[in-house]
Amino acid sequence: MNKNLAAIYQSVVEGESSQTAKKVQEALDEGINAEVILNEGMVSAMSEVGRLFEQGEYFVPEMLISARAMQEGLSVLKPALAKAEVRSTGKVVIGTVNGDLHDIGKNLVGMMLEGAAFEVIDLGTDVPPERFVEAIKTNGAQIVAISALLTTTMNNMKGVIQAICAAGLRKNVKIIVGGAPLSADFAQSIGADGYSADASKAVALAKSLIA
Amino acid sequence: MNKNLAAIYQSVVEGESSQTAKKVQEALDEGINAEVILNEGMVSAMSEVGRLFEQGEYFVPEMLISARAMQEGLSVLKPALAKAEVRSTGKVVIGTVNGDLHDIGKNLVGMMLEGAAFEVIDLGTDVPPERFVEAIKTNGAQIVAISALLTTTMNNMKGVIQAICAAGLRKNVKIIVGGAPLSADFAQSIGADGYSADASKAVALAKSLIA
Amino acid sequence: MAKKYQELAIKDPTDFLFGVSPYPVSLKNGLTIGGGKVYPEINFTLPGMGINPETMPEVRDQYAQMIGDVTKRAAELHADGFSVEYELLPDLTLNPEWGAEITKLLREKLDGLAQNEAIKTCLRVTPNDIREFSRPPLLRHGKFVDDMFRCFELCAQAGADLLAIESTGGKEIHDDAIIKGDLAASVFALGILGSRDMKFLWEKIVSICKRYDVIPSGDSACGFGNTAMVLAEQHYIPRIWAALIRVMTVPRSLVAFEEGAVGPNKDCAYEGVYIKAITGAPIALEGAEAACAHLSPIGNIAKAVPDLWSNESVQNVKLLAASAPTVSMEQLIYATRLMNKAADKGKGSALALRDLFIDSDSAGDVQAYILRPDVALDLSRQIIAEPTAYLRTRKAALAALDCFRKAQEKREITLSRVELRWLDALSRQADQLPDSEEEFIAQMRPTLDPAKVNLSEYDL
Amino acid sequence: MAKKYQELAIKDPTDFLFGVSPYPVSLKNGLTIGGGKVYPEINFTLPGMGINPETMPEVRDQYAQMIGDVTKRAAELHADGFSVEYELLPDLTLNPEWGAEITKLLREKLDGLAQNEAIKTCLRVTPNDIREFSRPPLLRHGKFVDDMFRCFELCAQAGADLLAIESTGGKEIHDDAIIKGDLAASVFALGILGSRDMKFLWEKIVSICKRYDVIPSGDSACGFGNTAMVLAEQHYIPRIWAALIRVMTVPRSLVAFEEGAVGPNKDCAYEGVYIKAITGAPIALEGAEAACAHLSPIGNIAKAVPDLWSNESVQNVKLLAASAPTVSMEQLIYATRLMNKAADKGKGSALALRDLFIDSDSAGDVQAYILRPDVALDLSRQIIAEPTAYLRTRKAALAALDCFRKAQEKREITLSRVELRWLDALSRQADQLPDSEEEFIAQMRPTLDPAKVNLSEYDL
Ligand SMILES: [Zn+2]
Ligand SMILES: [Zn+2]
Ligand SMILES: [Zn+2]
């Protein structure tokens, strides 16, 4: 591998933000293709980070630092990428249903998705159905991820899905759901496309649905 | 209360079969109306037995002995009753669904219903839907009681209900269900009219449905 | 060829303790049951769903998910070993290939766990006694009998470590005996019918086990003793009657061991306490952590002498924390950790904990009282002094009733007025049981409905 | 007016024991918590369903069914007392009349039980902290604040014996701090924001309690410490970080007692072990029997010092035996029976059982280790030697990290290589915490997003 690409890879894995930015600039200056920098330098580094997480070597805090390093690198890369017309893995609208204030599970999923190069639009918590619909429209999202942590709010997910249907957007998006009181059965019963029992499995689920 | 009626009442409560038969005959000979003998002598005695059971003074074995005493009395009373055209509380077809061999819960319900003067047609265990349908037709039952003790057979209850619907008998009967893995929710979801969490509550349920 | 138990394997109550049995059972992987430690035995079952060719993929997924969940949690909590009991649902026994397929699936997952986490496990496979699908039951021939034995064979080949069953010979009579409070019918069902069927059945099971090098573990009088316990819990029958039935199941369940079973006996077989005393084989039991499957008055005292500690069974439903099987696994691990920690500290410490388990429950319910190690030893001694299953069952009844009466006098239990009335009534019934088995059979014969029971299936 | 804790209420580890607390709490009905016995505290919640005017009849039915089920089982198992925690769902707090209506329904059922079965009970009512429905949270004024306090008042009037809350001041910062491994932000959220909000909140709650003659019981740092524990259980954050957060929640939760709370502290507040050491108030805790609500590495050790023993919460779903609340009730009764039986036999016996609970878990996970009574006493002593909430939280961090390091050296715990790397990293962060609270606030201020946190709600 090119020396600069290797350095980018390394700095993302180790979560060195400024180093990543610097090395991306050097690679661009050297004439390396932006898409190559993205994929071989950064996306593959984030895969390695994922592997380290699976192995128990990294925890979420380390993943976050790596993800931030990748963001820094991306901001340098963006202008060059725009020309090369590169797609993100996909756009995801994410939020916790109305009536529910639980944040952290949703944040973890968002973070994991970003790590896998998804573009994530986070609507926060206590999100009414209309706001999901609006965000899908505005952002042209391919995936909607809905979270609920309470037995009394899990049924509100159905309302979100109905609103998406009513807006005629159901065929445009895959809907994934998660949260402690849910089960795969429940997800199916409300018409979701997928269910993930924990945040770390949400990425694989999202990828499989838009593959 | 008439001395003979009191003796009938007493002998049913104490489960003295031959005494009951004897006293019923004496009461008839004395010219007491058959329906009065039935209601004031025996049905009210069985209510007392039910009360003793609720209080923890009687157990099921004692109830069974009293029920048998009542049956003995009834067999003496039957000819006279036939003339008087007395209705039983109701006719119940009861059975355990196909694939399920559990007997005892169903038997208890049957026994409790008989104690409350229902006429019970017991189809046994592992009963296919057709046999429930046939028994409803043949006997003109007002109630069908279906039992299941396994998570793998509880869904067969739905098949029984569908068969009853398909045979055009749904409006003729009330359907009650019971068994360990069931819940009120489940009962509702398969279209039953009622659910009883235990045998001793099945009588009140059955009565309420045909009231 | 059958073994005869004429003296107790455990004689001293202070040698009667959780985790230790005179004749431990060792698996090929080195896991030893009854050798000093109590291991969890987890059991799980499908949520409400049918089993048929269309649903079989989902059935497989369910079992894969359940075994995945429990092995994951066991590894996270550093369990050093555990057993899985796979109790086949009727449909999985009626279709032995399906039953064996699930056995294989479980086996592979457990082998993976052994490899990745160095956790030693045991797989107990318990086919369903489908012989009662014939009514009256055909116990010795016919399609159901053939399929059931084929299921044993296929599951043995598919990787079972232990084979077990909850057999039902005599149950066709006993259900009514329970709800009628009919002691003679209960004795007949257990001491004559059940015991004869056990002899036939276990000879076969043991020979299948020999053929496939699998361990014949034991039987459970669940359909007798636990049916009674659950009915007593619902106030349908007196507790004293349920306790009496429990003791009367001992001779019947002992037959499996006479025919070559070696333990660990089945979790739901509370008569296992007596079986352990008599045979020295390790046993599984269940209590507080099995409340998901049945409520009971013996949640703590059942912890006094088990070698495996079980949750009985739980459906794969979702609770707030995790799947119900995961929750059960965690609870079993904590329960056994406590016992093993006590054992680590020495026998005195283990006995002290055992006595807390005992004293928690034994005075509160006669069904708990008869699980007291000293009581079980005393009654076991009296039972095995008799030569035949019938006479042992009769002795079980007489000795237990006598024991209840003395316990009440010593104020070790408190029977209500109503229970005392039943004690007298049951004693009157017991006193009428004849010495002669033939005489007893002759007495009982006319009371039996041939539509319900087929005596020829019992060589009668 | 606020109380200052400067020395430990419990000084000797051998006085630190389940069921006994220096300052027991007695209810009007005579039930005493912390007076020698551990009582079950059962908690239950709705199955998956919404709460709105149309579903309220069903909500009522559900609660009636759940309280009916658990009281029935408690009576059948001869419980001599128990507590019910009714934790209001957000919708039941947002509509205080609904919340109070359910309180009344529970009260009436418990009063009936007292009358018919002579079982003494306690009703703990825990409104939801709905103030975070504003984002950033409005903690001191506005509709949500008003409704929440009205809910406390209405529930007090409707028959609560105890009032409690799991308050969330500072959580808007702390969630991120957990997943970023940001020690300073965690200290800021707990030692500055959380503690200030606790002071405001508990002054109000205590005054409501005085007005209605109800007991102000305590708060739980559930949203902080248990969020971390659950994330550690899922391998998202290091266990050592979760353990550290737990110790750092102590000064924050102590504020409730400084303001007049008297216990029993909330079940899910594992910092309660420290609260009991410091204040002498009785506490509720939860462990193995709460696996239905959350898995944990502390299922046995949590039984070392509780005065109430809880299942945390379970939905009203059906298990094979009975409803899940019934199953929980049975399990709690057996768990507490064991502890009380040990206590009956004398303090030596109780301490021996306590030590089995401790030794079961304490070496296996650092989160368990910090619940060791001796460890909790040592750390508590160091924490309260400091004068302010901030300095106490800083000390909690420093002392806990030091404690982890020594425990590793003494081989009382075994930290993995990765955990040790984190131990070093967290120590580096802790060492940079300034002495001066003002300086610390000044440092933190620029890092805060005003869209997330409103510092004026904390008088900052
Ligand atoms: Zn069983
Ligand atoms: Zn909590
Ligand atoms: Zn709680």
XYZ file of N, CA and C and ligand atoms in Angstrom, chain C residues 87 166 220 222-223 226 266-269 286 312, ligand 1:
37
model
N -35.979 -30.866 25.840
C -37.154 -31.706 26.039
C -37.980 -31.627 24.770
N -39.919 -38.466 30.499
C -40.932 -38.369 31.548
C -42.019 -39.326 31.120
N -38.902 -39.145 35.152
C -39.543 -38.257 36.110
C -41.004 -38.641 36.233
N -43.221 -36.735 36.743
C -43.794 -35.400 36.594
C -45.311 -35.433 36.438
N -45.782 -36.291 35.550
C -47.210 -36.355 35.268
C -48.022 -36.848 36.457
N -45.958 -33.930 39.995
C -46.048 -32.490 39.753
C -47.446 -32.066 39.362
N -33.894 -36.575 36.310
C -34.534 -35.406 35.703
C -34.873 -34.318 36.704
N -34.767 -33.057 36.255
C -35.008 -31.888 37.097
C -36.361 -31.860 37.788
N -37.412 -32.184 37.024
C -38.746 -32.003 37.601
C -39.137 -33.166 38.506
N -38.247 -34.162 38.623
C -38.533 -35.323 39.468
C -38.105 -35.013 40.902
N -35.177 -28.531 40.658
C -35.572 -27.176 40.275
C -36.408 -26.569 41.395
N -36.508 -25.687 34.884
C -37.597 -26.501 34.311
C -37.824 -26.196 32.838
Zn -41.580 -32.438 33.980
